[in-house]
Short mmCIF file of C-alpha atoms and ligand atoms in Angstrom, two decimals:
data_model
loop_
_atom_site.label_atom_id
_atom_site.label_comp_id
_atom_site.label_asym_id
_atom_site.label_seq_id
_atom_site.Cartn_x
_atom_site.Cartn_y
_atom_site.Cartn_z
CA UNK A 1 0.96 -22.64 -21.65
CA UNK A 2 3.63 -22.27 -19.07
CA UNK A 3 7.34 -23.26 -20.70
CA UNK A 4 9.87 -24.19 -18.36
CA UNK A 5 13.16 -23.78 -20.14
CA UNK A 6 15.66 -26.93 -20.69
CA UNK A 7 18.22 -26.84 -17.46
CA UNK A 8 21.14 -25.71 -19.85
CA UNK A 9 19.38 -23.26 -21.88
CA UNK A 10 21.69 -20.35 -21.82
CA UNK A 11 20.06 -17.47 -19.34
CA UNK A 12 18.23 -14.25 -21.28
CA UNK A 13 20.69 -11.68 -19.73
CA UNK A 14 18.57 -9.04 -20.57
CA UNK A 15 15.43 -10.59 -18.71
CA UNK A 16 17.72 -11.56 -15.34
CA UNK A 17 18.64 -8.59 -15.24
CA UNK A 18 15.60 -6.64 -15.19
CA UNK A 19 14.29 -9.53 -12.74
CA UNK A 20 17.06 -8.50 -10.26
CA UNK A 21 15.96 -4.46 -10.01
CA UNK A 22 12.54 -5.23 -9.80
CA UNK A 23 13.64 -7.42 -6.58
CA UNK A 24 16.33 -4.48 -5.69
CA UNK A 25 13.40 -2.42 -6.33
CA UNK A 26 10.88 -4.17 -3.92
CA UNK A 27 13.47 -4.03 -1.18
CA UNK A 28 14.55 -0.47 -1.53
CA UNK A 29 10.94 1.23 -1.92
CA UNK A 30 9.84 -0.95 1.27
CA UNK A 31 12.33 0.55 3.53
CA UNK A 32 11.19 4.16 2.58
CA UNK A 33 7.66 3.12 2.34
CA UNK A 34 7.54 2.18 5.67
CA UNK A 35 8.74 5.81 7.07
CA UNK A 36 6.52 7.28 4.63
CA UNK A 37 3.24 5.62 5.57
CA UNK A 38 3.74 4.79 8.96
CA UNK A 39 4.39 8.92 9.23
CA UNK A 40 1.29 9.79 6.84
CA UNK A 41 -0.77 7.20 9.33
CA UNK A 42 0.38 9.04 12.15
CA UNK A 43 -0.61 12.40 11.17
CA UNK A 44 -3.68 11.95 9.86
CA UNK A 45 -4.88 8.81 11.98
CA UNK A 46 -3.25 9.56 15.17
CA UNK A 47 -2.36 12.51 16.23
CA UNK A 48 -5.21 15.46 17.03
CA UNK A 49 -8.44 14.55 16.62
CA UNK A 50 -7.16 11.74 13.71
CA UNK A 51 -10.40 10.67 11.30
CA UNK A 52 -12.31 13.17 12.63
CA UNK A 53 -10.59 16.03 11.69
CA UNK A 54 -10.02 15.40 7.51
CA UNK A 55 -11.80 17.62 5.36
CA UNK A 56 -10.68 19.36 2.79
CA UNK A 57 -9.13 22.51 4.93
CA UNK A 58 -7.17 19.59 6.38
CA UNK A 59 -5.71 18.62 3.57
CA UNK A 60 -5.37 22.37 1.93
CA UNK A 61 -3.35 22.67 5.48
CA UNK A 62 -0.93 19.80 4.51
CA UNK A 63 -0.09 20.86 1.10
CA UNK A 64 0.84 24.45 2.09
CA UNK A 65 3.72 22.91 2.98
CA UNK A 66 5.73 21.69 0.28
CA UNK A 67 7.45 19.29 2.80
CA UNK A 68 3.84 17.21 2.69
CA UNK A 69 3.35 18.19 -0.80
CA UNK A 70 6.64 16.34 -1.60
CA UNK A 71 5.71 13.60 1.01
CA UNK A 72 2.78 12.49 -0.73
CA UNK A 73 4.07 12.58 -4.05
CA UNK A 74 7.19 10.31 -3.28
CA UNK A 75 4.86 8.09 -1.14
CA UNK A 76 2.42 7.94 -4.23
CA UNK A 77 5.18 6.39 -6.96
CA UNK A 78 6.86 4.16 -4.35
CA UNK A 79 3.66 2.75 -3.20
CA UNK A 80 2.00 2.54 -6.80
CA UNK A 81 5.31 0.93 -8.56
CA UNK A 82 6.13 -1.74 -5.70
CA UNK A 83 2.25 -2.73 -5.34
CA UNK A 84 2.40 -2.98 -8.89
CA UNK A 85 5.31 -4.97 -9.57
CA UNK A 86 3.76 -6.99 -6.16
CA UNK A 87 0.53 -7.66 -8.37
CA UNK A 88 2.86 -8.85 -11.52
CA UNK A 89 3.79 -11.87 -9.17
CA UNK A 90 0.82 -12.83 -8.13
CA UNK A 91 -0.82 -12.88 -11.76
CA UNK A 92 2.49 -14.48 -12.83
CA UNK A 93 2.17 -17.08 -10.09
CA UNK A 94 -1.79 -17.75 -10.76
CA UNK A 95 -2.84 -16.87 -14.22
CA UNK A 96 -2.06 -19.99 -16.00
CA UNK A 97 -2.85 -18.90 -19.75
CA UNK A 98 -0.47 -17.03 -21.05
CA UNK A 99 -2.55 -14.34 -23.18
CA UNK A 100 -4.58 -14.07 -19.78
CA UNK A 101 -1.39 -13.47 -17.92
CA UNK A 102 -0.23 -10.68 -20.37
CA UNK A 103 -3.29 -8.73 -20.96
CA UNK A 104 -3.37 -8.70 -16.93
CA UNK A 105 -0.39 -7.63 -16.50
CA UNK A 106 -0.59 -4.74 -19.16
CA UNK A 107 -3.63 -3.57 -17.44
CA UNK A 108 -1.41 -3.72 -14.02
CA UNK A 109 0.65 -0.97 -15.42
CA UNK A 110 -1.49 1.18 -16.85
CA UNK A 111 -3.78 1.56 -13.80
CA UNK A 112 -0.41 2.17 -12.11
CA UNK A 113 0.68 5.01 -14.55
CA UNK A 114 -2.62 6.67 -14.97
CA UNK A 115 -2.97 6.72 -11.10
CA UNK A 116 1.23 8.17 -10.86
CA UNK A 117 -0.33 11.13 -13.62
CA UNK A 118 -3.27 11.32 -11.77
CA UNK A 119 -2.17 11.78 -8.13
CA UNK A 120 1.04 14.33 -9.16
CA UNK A 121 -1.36 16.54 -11.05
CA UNK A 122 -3.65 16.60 -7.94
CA UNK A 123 -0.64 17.17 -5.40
CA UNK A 124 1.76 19.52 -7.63
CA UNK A 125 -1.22 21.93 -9.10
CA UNK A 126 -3.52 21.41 -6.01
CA UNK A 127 -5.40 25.24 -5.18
CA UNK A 128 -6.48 25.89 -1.75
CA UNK A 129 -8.86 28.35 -3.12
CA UNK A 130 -10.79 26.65 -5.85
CA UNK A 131 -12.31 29.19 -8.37
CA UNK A 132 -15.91 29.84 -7.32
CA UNK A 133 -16.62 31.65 -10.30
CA UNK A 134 -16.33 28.04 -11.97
CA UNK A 135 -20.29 27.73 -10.42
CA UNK A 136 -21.36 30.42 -12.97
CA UNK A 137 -19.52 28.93 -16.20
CA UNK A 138 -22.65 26.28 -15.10
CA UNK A 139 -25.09 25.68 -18.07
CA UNK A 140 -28.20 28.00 -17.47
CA UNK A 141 -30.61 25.02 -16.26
CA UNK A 142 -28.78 24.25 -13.40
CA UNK A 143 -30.11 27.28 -11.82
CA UNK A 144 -33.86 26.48 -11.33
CA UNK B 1 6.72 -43.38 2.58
CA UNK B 2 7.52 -39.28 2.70
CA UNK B 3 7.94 -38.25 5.79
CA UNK B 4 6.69 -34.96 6.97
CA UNK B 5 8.56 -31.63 6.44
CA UNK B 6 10.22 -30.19 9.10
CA UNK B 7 11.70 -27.14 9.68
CA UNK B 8 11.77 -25.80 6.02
CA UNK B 9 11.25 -22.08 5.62
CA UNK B 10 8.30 -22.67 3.01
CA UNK B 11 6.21 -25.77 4.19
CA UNK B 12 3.83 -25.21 6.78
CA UNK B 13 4.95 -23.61 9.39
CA UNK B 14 5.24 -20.18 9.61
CA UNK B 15 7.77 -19.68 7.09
CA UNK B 16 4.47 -20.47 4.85
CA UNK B 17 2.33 -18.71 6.69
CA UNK B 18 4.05 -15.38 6.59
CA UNK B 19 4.40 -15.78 3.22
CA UNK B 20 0.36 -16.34 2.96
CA UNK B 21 0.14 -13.37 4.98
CA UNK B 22 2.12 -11.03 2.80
CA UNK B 23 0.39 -12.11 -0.21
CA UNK B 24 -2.90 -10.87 1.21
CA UNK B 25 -1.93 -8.05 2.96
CA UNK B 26 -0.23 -6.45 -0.12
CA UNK B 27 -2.89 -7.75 -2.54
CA UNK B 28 -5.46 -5.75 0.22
CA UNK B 29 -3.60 -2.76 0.57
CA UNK B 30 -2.91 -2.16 -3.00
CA UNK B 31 -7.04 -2.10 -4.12
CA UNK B 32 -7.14 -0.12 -1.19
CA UNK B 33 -4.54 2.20 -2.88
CA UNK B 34 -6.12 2.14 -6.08
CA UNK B 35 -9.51 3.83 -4.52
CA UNK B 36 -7.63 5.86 -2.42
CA UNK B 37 -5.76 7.41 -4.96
CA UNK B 38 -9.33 8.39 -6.83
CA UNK B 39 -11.10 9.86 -3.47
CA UNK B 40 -8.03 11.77 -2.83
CA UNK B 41 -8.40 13.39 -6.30
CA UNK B 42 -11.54 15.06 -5.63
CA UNK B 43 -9.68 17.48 -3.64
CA UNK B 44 -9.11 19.07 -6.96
CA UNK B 45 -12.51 18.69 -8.22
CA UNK B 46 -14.69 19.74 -5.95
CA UNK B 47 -14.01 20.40 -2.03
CA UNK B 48 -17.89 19.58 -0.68
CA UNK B 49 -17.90 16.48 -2.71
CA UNK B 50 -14.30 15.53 -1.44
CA UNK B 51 -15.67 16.02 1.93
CA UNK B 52 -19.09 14.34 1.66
CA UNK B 53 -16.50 11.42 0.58
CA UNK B 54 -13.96 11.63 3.38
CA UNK B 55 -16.81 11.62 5.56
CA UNK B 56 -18.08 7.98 4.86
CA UNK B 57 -13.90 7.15 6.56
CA UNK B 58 -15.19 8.08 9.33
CA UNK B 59 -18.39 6.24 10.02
CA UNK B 60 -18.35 3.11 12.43
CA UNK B 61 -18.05 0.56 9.85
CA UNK B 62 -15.61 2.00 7.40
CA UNK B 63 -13.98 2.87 11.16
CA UNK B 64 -13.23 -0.79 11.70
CA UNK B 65 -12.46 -1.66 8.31
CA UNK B 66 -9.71 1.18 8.79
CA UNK B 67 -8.58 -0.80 12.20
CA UNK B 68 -8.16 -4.09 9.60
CA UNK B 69 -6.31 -1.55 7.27
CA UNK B 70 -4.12 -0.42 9.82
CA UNK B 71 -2.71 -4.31 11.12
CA UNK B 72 -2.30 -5.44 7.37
CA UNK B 73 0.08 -2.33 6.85
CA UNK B 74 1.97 -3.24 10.35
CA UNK B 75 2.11 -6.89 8.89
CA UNK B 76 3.19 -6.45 5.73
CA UNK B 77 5.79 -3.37 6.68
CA UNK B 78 7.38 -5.18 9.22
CA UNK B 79 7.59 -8.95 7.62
CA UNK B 80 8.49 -6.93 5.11
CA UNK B 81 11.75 -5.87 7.06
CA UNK B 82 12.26 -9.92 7.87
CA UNK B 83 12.04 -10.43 4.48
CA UNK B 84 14.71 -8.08 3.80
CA UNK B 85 16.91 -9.41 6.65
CA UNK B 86 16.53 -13.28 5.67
CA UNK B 87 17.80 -11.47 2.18
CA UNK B 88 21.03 -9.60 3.33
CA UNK B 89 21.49 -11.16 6.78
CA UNK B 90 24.32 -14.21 7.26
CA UNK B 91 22.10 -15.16 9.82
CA UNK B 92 18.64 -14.00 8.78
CA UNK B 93 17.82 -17.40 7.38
CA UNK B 94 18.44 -19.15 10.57
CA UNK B 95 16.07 -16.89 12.89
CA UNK B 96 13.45 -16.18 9.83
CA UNK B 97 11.22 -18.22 12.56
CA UNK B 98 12.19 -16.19 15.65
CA UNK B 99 11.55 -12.70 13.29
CA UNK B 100 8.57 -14.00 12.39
CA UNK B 101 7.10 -13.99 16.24
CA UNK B 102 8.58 -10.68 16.67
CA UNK B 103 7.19 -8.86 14.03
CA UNK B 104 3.37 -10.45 15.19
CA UNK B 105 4.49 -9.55 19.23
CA UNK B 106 5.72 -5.52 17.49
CA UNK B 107 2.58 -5.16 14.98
CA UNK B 108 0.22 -6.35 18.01
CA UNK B 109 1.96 -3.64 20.59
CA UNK B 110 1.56 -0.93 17.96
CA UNK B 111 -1.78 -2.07 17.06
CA UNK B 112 -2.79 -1.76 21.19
CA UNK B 113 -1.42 1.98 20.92
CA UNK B 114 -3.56 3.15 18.18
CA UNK B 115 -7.11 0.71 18.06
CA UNK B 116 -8.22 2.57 21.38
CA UNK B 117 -7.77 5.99 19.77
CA UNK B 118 -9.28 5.42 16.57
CA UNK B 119 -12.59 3.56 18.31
CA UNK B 120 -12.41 6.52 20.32
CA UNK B 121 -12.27 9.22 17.56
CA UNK B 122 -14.82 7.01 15.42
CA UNK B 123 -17.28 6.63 18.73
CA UNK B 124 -16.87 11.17 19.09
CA UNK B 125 -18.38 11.23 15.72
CA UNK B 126 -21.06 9.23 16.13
CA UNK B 127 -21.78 11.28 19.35
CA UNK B 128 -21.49 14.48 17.66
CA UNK B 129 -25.15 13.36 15.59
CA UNK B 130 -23.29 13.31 12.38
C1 HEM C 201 -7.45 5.14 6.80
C2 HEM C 201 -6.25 5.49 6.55
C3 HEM C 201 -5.87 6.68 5.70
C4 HEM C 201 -6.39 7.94 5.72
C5 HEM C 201 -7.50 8.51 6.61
C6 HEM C 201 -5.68 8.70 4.71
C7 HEM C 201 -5.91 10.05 4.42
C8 HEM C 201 -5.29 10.77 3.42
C9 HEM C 201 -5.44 12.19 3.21
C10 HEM C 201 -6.33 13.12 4.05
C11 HEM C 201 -4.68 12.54 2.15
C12 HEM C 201 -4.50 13.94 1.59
C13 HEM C 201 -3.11 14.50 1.77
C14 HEM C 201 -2.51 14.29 3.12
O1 HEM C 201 -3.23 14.33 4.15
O2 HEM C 201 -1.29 14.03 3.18
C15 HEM C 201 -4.02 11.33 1.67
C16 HEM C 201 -3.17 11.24 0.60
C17 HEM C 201 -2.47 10.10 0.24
N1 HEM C 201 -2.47 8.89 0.89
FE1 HEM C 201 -3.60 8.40 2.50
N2 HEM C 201 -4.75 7.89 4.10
C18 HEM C 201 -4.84 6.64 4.67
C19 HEM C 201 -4.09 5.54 4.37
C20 HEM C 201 -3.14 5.48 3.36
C21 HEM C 201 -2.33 4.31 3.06
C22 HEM C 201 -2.38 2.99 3.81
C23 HEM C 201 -1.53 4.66 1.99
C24 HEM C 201 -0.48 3.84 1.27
C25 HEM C 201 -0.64 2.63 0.85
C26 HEM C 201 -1.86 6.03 1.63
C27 HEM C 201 -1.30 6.73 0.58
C28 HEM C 201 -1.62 8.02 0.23
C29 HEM C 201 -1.05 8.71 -0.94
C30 HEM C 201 -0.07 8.11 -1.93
C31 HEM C 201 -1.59 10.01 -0.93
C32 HEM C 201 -1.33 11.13 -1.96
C33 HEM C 201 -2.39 11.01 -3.03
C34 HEM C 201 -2.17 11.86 -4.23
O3 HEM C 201 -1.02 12.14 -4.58
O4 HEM C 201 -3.17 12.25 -4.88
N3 HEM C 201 -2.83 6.50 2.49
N4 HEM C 201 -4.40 10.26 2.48
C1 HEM C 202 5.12 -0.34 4.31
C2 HEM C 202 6.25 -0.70 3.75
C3 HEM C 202 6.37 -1.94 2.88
C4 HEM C 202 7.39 -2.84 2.97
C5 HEM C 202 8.55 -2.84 3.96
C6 HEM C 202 7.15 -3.85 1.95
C7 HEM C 202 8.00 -4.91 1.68
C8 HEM C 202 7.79 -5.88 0.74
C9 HEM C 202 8.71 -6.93 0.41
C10 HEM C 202 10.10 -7.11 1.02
C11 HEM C 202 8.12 -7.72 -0.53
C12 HEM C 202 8.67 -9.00 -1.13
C13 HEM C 202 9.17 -8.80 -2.52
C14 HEM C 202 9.73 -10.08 -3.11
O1 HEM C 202 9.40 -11.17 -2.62
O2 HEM C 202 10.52 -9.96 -4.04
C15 HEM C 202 6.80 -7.17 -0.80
C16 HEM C 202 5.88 -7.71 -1.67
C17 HEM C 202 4.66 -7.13 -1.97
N1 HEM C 202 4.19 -5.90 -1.53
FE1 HEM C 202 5.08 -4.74 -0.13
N2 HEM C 202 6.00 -3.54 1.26
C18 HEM C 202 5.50 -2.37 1.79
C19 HEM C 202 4.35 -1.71 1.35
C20 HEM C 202 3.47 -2.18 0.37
C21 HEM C 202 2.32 -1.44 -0.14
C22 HEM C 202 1.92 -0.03 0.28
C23 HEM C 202 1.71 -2.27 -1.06
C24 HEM C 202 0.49 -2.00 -1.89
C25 HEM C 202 0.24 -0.90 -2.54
C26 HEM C 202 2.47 -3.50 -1.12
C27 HEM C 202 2.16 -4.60 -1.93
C28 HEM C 202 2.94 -5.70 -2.09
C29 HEM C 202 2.59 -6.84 -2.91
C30 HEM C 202 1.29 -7.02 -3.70
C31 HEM C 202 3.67 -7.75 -2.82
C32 HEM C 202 3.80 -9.12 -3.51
C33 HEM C 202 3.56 -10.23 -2.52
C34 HEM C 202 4.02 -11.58 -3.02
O3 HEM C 202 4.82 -11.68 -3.95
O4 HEM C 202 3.55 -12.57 -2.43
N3 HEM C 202 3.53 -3.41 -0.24
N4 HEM C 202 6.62 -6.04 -0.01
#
């Protein structure tokens, strides 16, 4: 059930206030967001051969550069938290039970923080030269 | 009887339909996001399965779901700038209708300079028998 407070009710400072960063926050992020992807579009859609030319070597010849390294990172939390708090409107405009609307939104933000982990580990402790040795630390009946 | 709304900046009109337009754009782009984030890790998994991946971006119908990709980022970036300006602007309010044509006229230029490129890069990888 959606409760829509009496007009007097005294406002929940604390709730405002977060309410008014998250919008500061959607604002904010967007302006960088939009230098940040419309840059990683151009790169790796535009320029050179664009598509065509990712593959891993590609990438391994981004991140040799901690300039992209950082890039990537920044673009990943700015674009993860504003899509996220994005998706917390829409299931707070359209899920009209409120258990519904709380379990979604707790799932919003742990996709969102498992992806952040995720995607740092894979930019900050990325190896151009992956171990090959790995292949024989293989159980023996992989090798026929 | 209630007459029909005029000029309001969310009732018909495009001050509703930008708004529409946002919604779906960022709701698209962020499950885009989400599996983007995944294929990206397999870069430190495995680099022939990251590339078998990558590959599949690059075949003609993932090619023109990229194009789609492409204008709902444009969309959503730069309404996202008249957003900003109705927002902080004295005077954003008033030409929220005016911004809204020029972000559609400055998405579809930029669009123009990159859809010919990508069709061709997509079309060179079809040629080259992959
Ligand atoms: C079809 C279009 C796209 C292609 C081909 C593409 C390709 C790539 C590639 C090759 C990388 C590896 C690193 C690098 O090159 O910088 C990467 C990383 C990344 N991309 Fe994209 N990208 C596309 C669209 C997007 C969009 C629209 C966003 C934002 C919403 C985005 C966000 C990211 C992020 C955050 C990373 C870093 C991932 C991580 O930290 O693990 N990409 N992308
Ligand atoms: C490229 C730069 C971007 C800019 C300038 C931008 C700007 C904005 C702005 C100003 C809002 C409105 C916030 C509000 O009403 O309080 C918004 C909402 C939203 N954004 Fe973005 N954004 C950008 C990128 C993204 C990305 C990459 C995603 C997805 C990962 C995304 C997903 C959303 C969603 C889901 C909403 C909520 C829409 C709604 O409430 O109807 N945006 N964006």
């Amino acid at each position: 059930m959606v409760t829509i407070e009496t007009p007097r009710s005294p406002r929940n400072r604390k709730s405002a206030n977060r309410e008014k960063w998250a919008w500061l926050f959607m604002r904010a992020s967007g302006v960088v967001l939009i230098v940040l992807i419309f840059g990683h579009l151009f790169i790796n859609l535009f320029t050179g051969d664009g598509i065509k030319a990712i593959d891993f070597a590609f990438v391994a010849g981004k991140w040799a550069n901690p300039f992209w390294q950082v890039w990537d990172t920044l673009m990943l939390w700015l674009a993860l938290i504003h899509g996220t708090n994005g998706m917390r409107t829409l299931v707070n405009d359209y899920a009209e039970r409120e258990g519904w609307r709380k379990s979604l939104n707790f799932s919003l933000w742990t996709i969102c923080i498992l992806l952040i982990v995720l995607g740092t580990l894979v930019t900050t402790t990325f190896d151009p030269c992956p171990d090959t040795s790995v292949v024989s630390a293989l159980p023996q009946f992989c090798s026929k | 009887m209630p007459t029909k709304p005029t000029g309001t900046l969310y009732r018909g009109k495009t001050g509703m339909w930008s708004w529409v337009l946002h919604r779906i754009t960022g709701l698209s782009i962020f499950f885009f996001l989400l599996v983007h984030t995944l294929d990206t890790a397999l870069v430190r998994l495995d680099p022939a399965a990251y590339n078998e991946v990558i590959a599949t971006y690059k075949t003609p119908i993932i090619g023109v779901a990229e194009l789609g990709l492409v204008v709902a980022i444009l969309f959503h970036a730069l309404n996202g700038v008249r957003i900003i300006l109705i927002d902080f602007w004295r005077k954003g309010a008033k030409y929220q209708n005016v911004m809204f044509w020029i972000v559609v006229a400055v998405a579809f230029v930029l669009f123009l300079g990159f859809a010919p490129r990508h069709i061709m890069h997509i079309l060179e990888y079809i040629q080259a028998g992959k």
